[in-house]
């Protein structure tokens, strides 16, 4: 487990999957703005869920986010696109609606950075988000990320192309 100030990152449990599926994936409006892949309906089979519990992977490290004080499931977090040769990865997170706006995102980003830099020995972490996602940009900047640029009209969301912001953090800056 990885501890933040208010959250814990732990391995995903089978019991987490239906909650994450219902509150994150089935929220089509939010999901389609957070994931570059198109939303598609998925039958209610935990094995088909994008949050399904799988074994360890060299390309991704998936966690469930738990509010430490209550033990409640608060969301998901991951490092994906882990590139061992270039020692880099992408960072992602999604909080359940009841846990948004409470300062958990920066805590999750910090815990993921410690894992990426101190455990995996990565040199660079990167995240991309819609430019209008000010809570995520703010959380990343609070964790030390630098806005590196804007990818103009690069994301299809809500029936139109939107700008994405690329943020990066190097191990020596953490």
PDB file of C-alpha atoms in Angstrom:
ATOM      1  CA  UNK A   1       0.000   0.000   0.000  1.00  0.00           C
ATOM      2  CA  UNK A   2       1.052   3.564  -0.664  1.00  0.00           C
ATOM      3  CA  UNK A   3       0.070   6.243   1.801  1.00  0.00           C
ATOM      4  CA  UNK A   4      -0.762   9.853   1.104  1.00  0.00           C
ATOM      5  CA  UNK A   5      -1.868  12.428   3.609  1.00  0.00           C
ATOM      6  CA  UNK A   6      -5.568  11.555   3.265  1.00  0.00           C
ATOM      7  CA  UNK A   7      -5.630   8.593   0.874  1.00  0.00           C
ATOM      8  CA  UNK A   8      -4.186   5.116   0.513  1.00  0.00           C
ATOM      9  CA  UNK A   9      -3.402   3.473  -2.819  1.00  0.00           C
ATOM     10  CA  UNK A  10      -3.869  -0.290  -2.693  1.00  0.00           C
ATOM     11  CA  UNK A  11      -4.299  -3.183  -5.086  1.00  0.00           C
ATOM     12  CA  UNK A  12      -7.744  -3.373  -6.656  1.00  0.00           C
ATOM     13  CA  UNK A  13     -10.160  -5.763  -4.920  1.00  0.00           C
ATOM     14  CA  UNK A  14     -12.934  -7.663  -6.700  1.00  0.00           C
ATOM     15  CA  UNK A  15     -15.489  -5.744  -4.593  1.00  0.00           C
ATOM     16  CA  UNK A  16     -14.158  -2.444  -6.031  1.00  0.00           C
ATOM     17  CA  UNK A  17     -15.001  -3.354  -9.626  1.00  0.00           C
ATOM     18  CA  UNK A  18     -18.817  -2.923  -9.567  1.00  0.00           C
ATOM     19  CA  UNK A  19     -18.513   0.390  -7.690  1.00  0.00           C
ATOM     20  CA  UNK A  20     -15.907   1.782 -10.094  1.00  0.00           C
ATOM     21  CA  UNK A  21     -17.902   0.497 -13.063  1.00  0.00           C
ATOM     22  CA  UNK A  22     -21.157   2.088 -11.868  1.00  0.00           C
ATOM     23  CA  UNK A  23     -19.794   5.404 -10.624  1.00  0.00           C
ATOM     24  CA  UNK A  24     -16.949   6.053 -13.057  1.00  0.00           C
ATOM     25  CA  UNK A  25     -17.487   4.136 -16.286  1.00  0.00           C
ATOM     26  CA  UNK A  26     -21.272   4.436 -16.476  1.00  0.00           C
ATOM     27  CA  UNK A  27     -21.038   8.203 -15.961  1.00  0.00           C
ATOM     28  CA  UNK A  28     -20.820   8.651 -19.727  1.00  0.00           C
ATOM     29  CA  UNK A  29     -20.372  12.427 -19.704  1.00  0.00           C
ATOM     30  CA  UNK A  30     -17.441  12.329 -17.282  1.00  0.00           C
ATOM     31  CA  UNK A  31     -15.874   9.157 -18.720  1.00  0.00           C
ATOM     32  CA  UNK A  32     -15.920  10.472 -22.287  1.00  0.00           C
ATOM     33  CA  UNK A  33     -14.065  13.590 -21.145  1.00  0.00           C
ATOM     34  CA  UNK A  34     -11.463  11.628 -19.160  1.00  0.00           C
ATOM     35  CA  UNK A  35     -10.574   8.854 -21.595  1.00  0.00           C
ATOM     36  CA  UNK A  36      -9.475   9.236 -25.204  1.00  0.00           C
ATOM     37  CA  UNK A  37     -11.193   5.983 -26.147  1.00  0.00           C
ATOM     38  CA  UNK A  38     -14.886   6.136 -27.068  1.00  0.00           C
ATOM     39  CA  UNK A  39     -17.377   5.022 -24.413  1.00  0.00           C
ATOM     40  CA  UNK A  40     -19.119   1.758 -25.243  1.00  0.00           C
ATOM     41  CA  UNK A  41     -21.778  -0.086 -23.254  1.00  0.00           C
ATOM     42  CA  UNK A  42     -20.379  -3.045 -21.315  1.00  0.00           C
ATOM     43  CA  UNK A  43     -22.551  -5.907 -20.036  1.00  0.00           C
ATOM     44  CA  UNK A  44     -22.651  -6.249 -16.218  1.00  0.00           C
ATOM     45  CA  UNK A  45     -19.817  -8.791 -16.085  1.00  0.00           C
ATOM     46  CA  UNK A  46     -16.914  -7.801 -13.798  1.00  0.00           C
ATOM     47  CA  UNK A  47     -14.461  -9.608 -16.089  1.00  0.00           C
ATOM     48  CA  UNK A  48     -15.350  -7.229 -18.957  1.00  0.00           C
ATOM     49  CA  UNK A  49     -14.988  -4.044 -16.911  1.00  0.00           C
ATOM     50  CA  UNK A  50     -12.016  -1.772 -17.584  1.00  0.00           C
ATOM     51  CA  UNK A  51     -11.531  -1.925 -13.799  1.00  0.00           C
ATOM     52  CA  UNK A  52     -11.298  -5.747 -13.726  1.00  0.00           C
ATOM     53  CA  UNK A  53      -8.724  -7.158 -11.363  1.00  0.00           C
ATOM     54  CA  UNK A  54      -5.770  -8.477 -13.332  1.00  0.00           C
ATOM     55  CA  UNK A  55      -2.317  -9.718 -12.485  1.00  0.00           C
ATOM     56  CA  UNK A  56       0.800  -7.564 -12.366  1.00  0.00           C
ATOM     57  CA  UNK A  57       1.839  -5.897 -15.612  1.00  0.00           C
ATOM     58  CA  UNK A  58       5.049  -4.337 -16.886  1.00  0.00           C
ATOM     59  CA  UNK A  59       3.034  -1.685 -18.757  1.00  0.00           C
ATOM     60  CA  UNK A  60       0.628  -0.490 -16.057  1.00  0.00           C
ATOM     61  CA  UNK A  61       0.241  -0.262 -12.296  1.00  0.00           C
ATOM     62  CA  UNK A  62      -3.434   0.021 -11.307  1.00  0.00           C
ATOM     63  CA  UNK A  63      -4.567   1.008  -7.821  1.00  0.00           C
ATOM     64  CA  UNK A  64      -7.786   1.622  -5.964  1.00  0.00           C
ATOM     65  CA  UNK A  65      -7.875   4.888  -4.040  1.00  0.00           C
ATOM     66  CA  UNK A  66      -9.193   4.593  -0.487  1.00  0.00           C
ATOM     67  CA  UNK A  67      -9.954   7.447   1.902  1.00  0.00           C
ATOM     68  CA  UNK A  68      -7.652   6.555   4.781  1.00  0.00           C
ATOM     69  CA  UNK A  69      -9.818   7.970   7.590  1.00  0.00           C
ATOM     70  CA  UNK A  70     -12.987   6.069   6.597  1.00  0.00           C
ATOM     71  CA  UNK A  71     -11.673   3.126   4.563  1.00  0.00           C
ATOM     72  CA  UNK A  72     -14.137   4.068   1.809  1.00  0.00           C
ATOM     73  CA  UNK A  73     -13.320   3.429  -1.834  1.00  0.00           C
ATOM     74  CA  UNK A  74     -12.642   6.867  -3.333  1.00  0.00           C
ATOM     75  CA  UNK A  75     -11.591   6.083  -6.917  1.00  0.00           C
ATOM     76  CA  UNK A  76      -8.876   4.647  -9.107  1.00  0.00           C
ATOM     77  CA  UNK A  77      -5.315   5.664  -9.934  1.00  0.00           C
ATOM     78  CA  UNK A  78      -2.743   4.288 -12.316  1.00  0.00           C
ATOM     79  CA  UNK A  79       0.576   4.619 -14.010  1.00  0.00           C
ATOM     80  CA  UNK A  80       0.174   3.455 -17.605  1.00  0.00           C
ATOM     81  CA  UNK A  81       2.357   3.282 -20.670  1.00  0.00           C
ATOM     82  CA  UNK A  82       5.271   2.414 -18.399  1.00  0.00           C
ATOM     83  CA  UNK A  83       8.392   2.485 -20.554  1.00  0.00           C
ATOM     84  CA  UNK A  84      11.264   0.759 -18.724  1.00  0.00           C
ATOM     85  CA  UNK A  85      13.814   1.707 -21.389  1.00  0.00           C
ATOM     86  CA  UNK A  86      13.095   5.443 -21.316  1.00  0.00           C
ATOM     87  CA  UNK A  87      12.089   5.277 -17.645  1.00  0.00           C
ATOM     88  CA  UNK A  88       8.834   7.132 -18.145  1.00  0.00           C
ATOM     89  CA  UNK A  89       5.114   6.631 -17.617  1.00  0.00           C
ATOM     90  CA  UNK A  90       1.770   8.399 -17.846  1.00  0.00           C
ATOM     91  CA  UNK A  91      -0.324   9.111 -14.799  1.00  0.00           C
ATOM     92  CA  UNK A  92      -4.096   8.925 -14.465  1.00  0.00           C
ATOM     93  CA  UNK A  93      -6.739   9.070 -11.790  1.00  0.00           C
ATOM     94  CA  UNK A  94     -10.489   9.263 -11.376  1.00  0.00           C
ATOM     95  CA  UNK A  95     -12.283   9.985  -8.130  1.00  0.00           C
ATOM     96  CA  UNK A  96     -15.812   8.863  -7.321  1.00  0.00           C
ATOM     97  CA  UNK A  97     -18.300  11.771  -7.337  1.00  0.00           C
ATOM     98  CA  UNK A  98     -18.599  11.883  -3.525  1.00  0.00           C
ATOM     99  CA  UNK A  99     -14.838  12.268  -3.158  1.00  0.00           C
ATOM    100  CA  UNK A 100     -14.260  15.065  -5.668  1.00  0.00           C
ATOM    101  CA  UNK A 101     -13.481  18.601  -4.573  1.00  0.00           C
ATOM    102  CA  UNK A 102     -11.924  17.487  -1.284  1.00  0.00           C
ATOM    103  CA  UNK A 103      -8.232  17.871  -2.177  1.00  0.00           C
ATOM    104  CA  UNK A 104      -7.650  14.150  -2.743  1.00  0.00           C
ATOM    105  CA  UNK A 105      -6.387  14.501  -6.328  1.00  0.00           C
ATOM    106  CA  UNK A 106      -3.108  16.206  -5.369  1.00  0.00           C
ATOM    107  CA  UNK A 107      -2.608  13.575  -2.651  1.00  0.00           C
ATOM    108  CA  UNK A 108      -3.160  10.772  -5.197  1.00  0.00           C
ATOM    109  CA  UNK A 109      -0.793  12.428  -7.701  1.00  0.00           C
ATOM    110  CA  UNK A 110       1.879  12.720  -5.000  1.00  0.00           C
ATOM    111  CA  UNK A 111       1.548   9.051  -4.011  1.00  0.00           C
ATOM    112  CA  UNK A 112       1.742   7.947  -7.657  1.00  0.00           C
ATOM    113  CA  UNK A 113       4.850  10.092  -8.147  1.00  0.00           C
ATOM    114  CA  UNK A 114       6.577   8.564  -5.126  1.00  0.00           C
ATOM    115  CA  UNK A 115       5.758   5.094  -6.469  1.00  0.00           C
ATOM    116  CA  UNK A 116       6.977   5.936  -9.976  1.00  0.00           C
ATOM    117  CA  UNK A 117      10.188   7.637  -8.920  1.00  0.00           C
ATOM    118  CA  UNK A 118      11.193   5.775  -5.748  1.00  0.00           C
ATOM    119  CA  UNK A 119       9.889   2.259  -6.415  1.00  0.00           C
ATOM    120  CA  UNK A 120      10.013   1.950 -10.207  1.00  0.00           C
ATOM    121  CA  UNK A 121      13.041   4.219 -10.685  1.00  0.00           C
ATOM    122  CA  UNK A 122      11.356   6.272 -13.397  1.00  0.00           C
ATOM    123  CA  UNK A 123      12.820   9.562 -14.585  1.00  0.00           C
ATOM    124  CA  UNK A 124       9.691  11.203 -16.042  1.00  0.00           C
ATOM    125  CA  UNK A 125       5.971  11.185 -15.346  1.00  0.00           C
ATOM    126  CA  UNK A 126       3.490  12.815 -17.672  1.00  0.00           C
ATOM    127  CA  UNK A 127      -0.217  13.475 -17.684  1.00  0.00           C
ATOM    128  CA  UNK A 128      -2.592  14.819 -20.254  1.00  0.00           C
ATOM    129  CA  UNK A 129      -5.965  16.341 -19.462  1.00  0.00           C
ATOM    130  CA  UNK A 130      -8.500  18.586 -21.100  1.00  0.00           C
ATOM    131  CA  UNK A 131      -7.368  22.191 -20.792  1.00  0.00           C
ATOM    132  CA  UNK A 132     -10.672  23.045 -19.113  1.00  0.00           C
ATOM    133  CA  UNK A 133     -10.107  20.420 -16.374  1.00  0.00           C
ATOM    134  CA  UNK A 134      -8.772  23.024 -13.961  1.00  0.00           C
ATOM    135  CA  UNK A 135      -9.056  20.802 -10.846  1.00  0.00           C
ATOM    136  CA  UNK A 136      -6.706  18.213 -12.410  1.00  0.00           C
ATOM    137  CA  UNK A 137      -4.285  20.841 -13.708  1.00  0.00           C
ATOM    138  CA  UNK A 138      -4.257  22.514 -10.277  1.00  0.00           C
ATOM    139  CA  UNK A 139      -3.659  19.161  -8.507  1.00  0.00           C
ATOM    140  CA  UNK A 140      -0.775  18.290 -10.839  1.00  0.00           C
ATOM    141  CA  UNK A 141       0.862  21.708 -10.446  1.00  0.00           C
ATOM    142  CA  UNK A 142       0.513  21.424  -6.645  1.00  0.00           C
ATOM    143  CA  UNK A 143       2.371  18.096  -6.893  1.00  0.00           C
ATOM    144  CA  UNK A 144       5.209  19.781  -8.813  1.00  0.00           C
ATOM    145  CA  UNK A 145       4.235  19.168 -12.445  1.00  0.00           C
ATOM    146  CA  UNK A 146       5.060  21.777 -15.079  1.00  0.00           C
ATOM    147  CA  UNK A 147       2.669  22.675 -17.880  1.00  0.00           C
ATOM    148  CA  UNK A 148       4.706  21.751 -20.945  1.00  0.00           C
ATOM    149  CA  UNK A 149       2.266  22.672 -23.658  1.00  0.00           C
ATOM    150  CA  UNK A 150      -1.166  22.565 -25.175  1.00  0.00           C
ATOM    151  CA  UNK A 151      -2.247  20.113 -27.830  1.00  0.00           C
ATOM    152  CA  UNK A 152      -4.757  22.219 -29.724  1.00  0.00           C
ATOM    153  CA  UNK A 153      -8.090  20.563 -30.549  1.00  0.00           C
ATOM    154  CA  UNK A 154      -6.610  17.103 -29.990  1.00  0.00           C
ATOM    155  CA  UNK A 155      -9.348  15.465 -27.900  1.00  0.00           C
ATOM    156  CA  UNK A 156     -12.846  14.586 -29.056  1.00  0.00           C
ATOM    157  CA  UNK A 157     -15.263  15.182 -26.153  1.00  0.00           C
ATOM    158  CA  UNK A 158     -18.916  16.189 -26.004  1.00  0.00           C
ATOM    159  CA  UNK A 159     -19.193  16.283 -29.785  1.00  0.00           C
ATOM    160  CA  UNK A 160     -16.325  18.663 -30.432  1.00  0.00           C
ATOM    161  CA  UNK A 161     -12.551  18.842 -30.463  1.00  0.00           C
ATOM    162  CA  UNK A 162     -11.027  20.279 -27.300  1.00  0.00           C
ATOM    163  CA  UNK A 163      -7.550  21.352 -26.248  1.00  0.00           C
ATOM    164  CA  UNK A 164      -5.435  19.107 -24.033  1.00  0.00           C
ATOM    165  CA  UNK A 165      -2.714  20.240 -21.644  1.00  0.00           C
ATOM    166  CA  UNK A 166       0.452  18.155 -21.245  1.00  0.00           C
ATOM    167  CA  UNK A 167       2.143  18.295 -17.848  1.00  0.00           C
ATOM    168  CA  UNK A 168       5.427  16.662 -16.893  1.00  0.00           C
ATOM    169  CA  UNK A 169       7.517  16.025 -13.806  1.00  0.00           C
ATOM    170  CA  UNK A 170      11.103  14.777 -13.694  1.00  0.00           C
ATOM    171  CA  UNK A 171      12.521  12.720 -10.834  1.00  0.00           C
ATOM    172  CA  UNK A 172      14.952  15.488  -9.902  1.00  0.00           C
ATOM    173  CA  UNK A 173      12.076  17.954  -9.558  1.00  0.00           C
ATOM    174  CA  UNK A 174       9.939  15.846  -7.228  1.00  0.00           C
TER     175      UNK A 174
END
